[in-house]
Amino acid sequence: MTAEDLHKLLVSEFGESKITGSNFIAKDPWIEVAATAIVDVARFLKHDERTQFDHLNDLTGVDYFEPDAKKAAKFNHQPHVEVVYHLTSYALRHRITIKVKVPRWKDEATKTIPEVPSVTSIWAIANWHERECYDLVGVNFTDHPNLKRILCPEDWEGHPLRKDYDMPLEYHGVRGK
């Protein structure tokens, strides 16, 4: 099944309000899904006989933000965070990239991190991937069974892969930089 075929299938099943974008000419063609629909779409992608995406290769987060004002003027995107899911069907020998786009902050004033529903109920390996994305990029995966830091210490402040992250000069008496 091609990315275009999969996109048509998902739009027919879920509608354009939930399947919000696509890019078929990218090296890894992708389909964008609304955050509120990711669990339903993931369940469909795994269990439908036409798709059978039985494997979540990885899940990661990308911060689309340009902190430099000069470069930001040329930046072609509104600042946002994307959660990227790479899926494979071993049975049908096809793969696809699914993206969920959310604002950088759920609440800009308090710098509350954005929320995306967890897909751990669909693919168990998402447990580790979502924890890493939470820890490093700052995405809160709602309904995750154990969402806590996985690489940084529990008392670490901020999310190191955010483009506007400032590395601390000191952590528990140990100098950095």
Coordinates of C-alpha atoms in Angstrom, one line a residue:
M1 CA 0.0 0.0 0.0
T2 CA 1.4 3.4 -1.0
A3 CA 1.3 6.4 1.3
E4 CA -1.3 8.0 -1.0
D5 CA -3.5 4.9 -0.7
L6 CA -3.1 4.8 3.0
H7 CA -4.0 8.5 3.2
K8 CA -7.2 8.0 1.2
L9 CA -8.1 5.0 3.4
L10 CA -7.6 7.1 6.6
V11 CA -9.5 10.1 5.3
S12 CA -12.4 7.8 4.3
E13 CA -12.4 6.2 7.8
F14 CA -11.7 9.3 10.0
G15 CA -12.4 12.4 7.9
E16 CA -10.3 15.4 7.0
S17 CA -10.8 16.9 10.5
K18 CA -8.7 14.1 12.0
I19 CA -6.3 13.4 9.1
T20 CA -5.0 16.9 8.8
G21 CA -2.1 16.8 6.3
S22 CA 0.4 14.7 4.2
N23 CA 3.5 14.9 2.2
F24 CA 4.0 12.1 -0.4
I25 CA 7.2 13.5 -2.0
A26 CA 9.3 13.5 1.1
K27 CA 12.0 10.8 1.4
D28 CA 9.8 9.3 4.2
P29 CA 6.2 10.1 3.1
W30 CA 4.1 11.1 6.1
I31 CA 0.5 11.6 7.1
E32 CA -0.5 14.1 9.8
V33 CA -3.1 13.1 12.4
A34 CA -4.9 15.4 14.9
A35 CA -3.6 14.8 18.4
T36 CA -7.1 13.9 19.6
A37 CA -7.4 11.2 17.0
I38 CA -4.0 9.5 17.4
V39 CA -5.2 6.6 19.5
D40 CA -8.1 5.7 17.3
V41 CA -6.0 6.0 14.1
A42 CA -3.2 4.0 15.7
R43 CA -5.6 1.2 16.7
F44 CA -7.0 1.2 13.2
L45 CA -3.5 1.1 11.6
K46 CA -2.5 -1.9 13.8
H47 CA -5.6 -4.0 13.6
D48 CA -7.2 -3.4 10.2
E49 CA -6.5 -6.2 7.7
R50 CA -5.6 -3.7 5.0
T51 CA -2.9 -2.0 7.1
Q52 CA -1.6 -4.4 9.8
F53 CA 1.1 -1.9 11.2
D54 CA 2.2 -4.3 13.9
H55 CA 5.4 -2.6 14.7
L56 CA 6.2 0.9 16.1
N57 CA 9.8 1.3 15.0
D58 CA 10.3 4.5 17.0
L59 CA 8.6 7.6 18.3
T60 CA 10.3 10.9 18.7
G61 CA 9.6 14.6 19.1
V62 CA 10.9 17.5 17.0
D63 CA 10.8 21.1 18.1
Y64 CA 10.2 23.5 15.2
F65 CA 11.3 26.8 16.7
E66 CA 13.9 29.3 15.7
P67 CA 15.2 31.3 18.7
D68 CA 17.3 33.6 16.5
A69 CA 15.1 36.6 15.4
K70 CA 16.8 37.1 12.1
K71 CA 16.5 33.4 11.1
A72 CA 13.0 33.2 12.5
A73 CA 11.9 35.7 9.8
K74 CA 12.9 33.2 7.2
F75 CA 11.5 30.2 9.1
N76 CA 8.7 28.7 7.0
H77 CA 6.8 27.3 10.0
Q78 CA 4.8 28.5 12.9
P79 CA 6.6 27.3 16.1
H80 CA 5.3 23.9 17.1
V81 CA 6.3 20.4 18.3
E82 CA 5.8 17.3 16.2
V83 CA 5.5 13.8 17.6
V84 CA 6.7 11.4 14.8
Y85 CA 5.8 7.7 14.7
H86 CA 7.5 5.4 12.2
L87 CA 5.4 2.3 11.6
T88 CA 6.1 -1.0 9.8
S89 CA 3.8 -3.9 8.8
Y90 CA 5.9 -7.0 8.6
A91 CA 3.0 -9.0 7.2
L92 CA 2.2 -6.6 4.3
R93 CA 5.8 -5.2 3.9
H94 CA 5.0 -1.6 4.0
R95 CA 5.8 1.4 6.3
I96 CA 4.6 4.9 6.9
T97 CA 5.5 7.9 9.0
I98 CA 2.7 9.5 11.1
K99 CA 3.0 12.9 12.6
V100 CA 1.0 14.7 15.3
K101 CA 1.5 18.5 15.4
V102 CA 0.9 20.4 18.6
P103 CA 1.7 24.0 19.8
R104 CA 5.0 24.3 21.6
W105 CA 3.2 25.1 24.8
K106 CA -0.2 24.0 26.0
D107 CA -0.3 27.3 28.0
E108 CA 2.2 29.9 26.8
A109 CA 2.0 32.0 30.0
T110 CA 3.0 29.1 32.3
K111 CA 5.1 27.2 29.8
T112 CA 3.0 24.1 30.3
I113 CA 4.1 21.4 27.9
P114 CA 1.7 20.2 25.2
E115 CA -0.3 17.0 25.5
V116 CA -0.7 14.1 23.2
P117 CA -2.6 10.9 24.1
S118 CA -0.4 7.8 24.7
V119 CA -0.3 4.9 22.3
T120 CA 1.1 2.5 24.8
S121 CA -2.2 0.6 24.7
I122 CA -1.6 -0.1 21.0
W123 CA 2.2 -0.7 20.9
A124 CA 3.8 -1.6 24.3
I125 CA 7.2 -0.3 23.1
A126 CA 5.7 3.2 23.0
N127 CA 6.2 3.2 26.8
W128 CA 9.9 3.8 26.5
H129 CA 9.7 6.0 23.4
E130 CA 7.1 8.3 25.0
R131 CA 9.1 8.7 28.2
E132 CA 12.2 9.7 26.2
C133 CA 10.1 12.2 24.2
Y134 CA 8.6 13.6 27.4
D135 CA 12.0 13.9 29.0
L136 CA 14.0 15.4 26.2
V137 CA 11.4 17.3 24.1
G138 CA 8.7 18.1 26.6
V139 CA 5.5 16.4 25.5
N140 CA 3.1 15.1 28.1
F141 CA 1.6 11.8 27.0
T142 CA -1.8 11.6 28.7
D143 CA -2.9 8.1 30.0
H144 CA 0.7 6.9 29.9
P145 CA 1.2 4.2 32.6
N146 CA 4.5 5.6 34.0
L147 CA 5.4 8.9 32.5
K148 CA 8.6 10.0 34.2
R149 CA 12.0 11.0 33.1
I150 CA 14.1 8.2 31.5
L151 CA 17.5 9.9 30.7
C152 CA 17.7 13.0 32.8
P153 CA 17.5 12.9 36.6
E154 CA 14.0 13.4 38.1
D155 CA 14.9 16.8 39.5
W156 CA 16.2 18.1 36.1
E157 CA 14.6 21.3 35.0
G158 CA 13.5 21.8 31.4
H159 CA 13.8 19.6 28.3
P160 CA 17.2 19.5 26.7
L161 CA 16.1 19.1 23.0
R162 CA 13.9 22.2 23.1
K163 CA 15.5 24.8 20.8
D164 CA 15.3 27.5 23.6
Y165 CA 16.7 25.3 26.3
D166 CA 19.5 26.8 28.4
M167 CA 22.0 24.3 29.7
P168 CA 22.5 25.0 33.4
L169 CA 26.0 26.1 34.4
E170 CA 25.9 23.9 37.5
Y171 CA 23.9 20.8 38.6
H172 CA 24.3 19.7 42.3
G173 CA 27.6 21.3 42.6
V174 CA 29.1 20.0 39.4
R175 CA 30.1 22.7 36.9
G176 CA 29.1 22.4 33.3
K177 CA 30.0 24.3 30.1

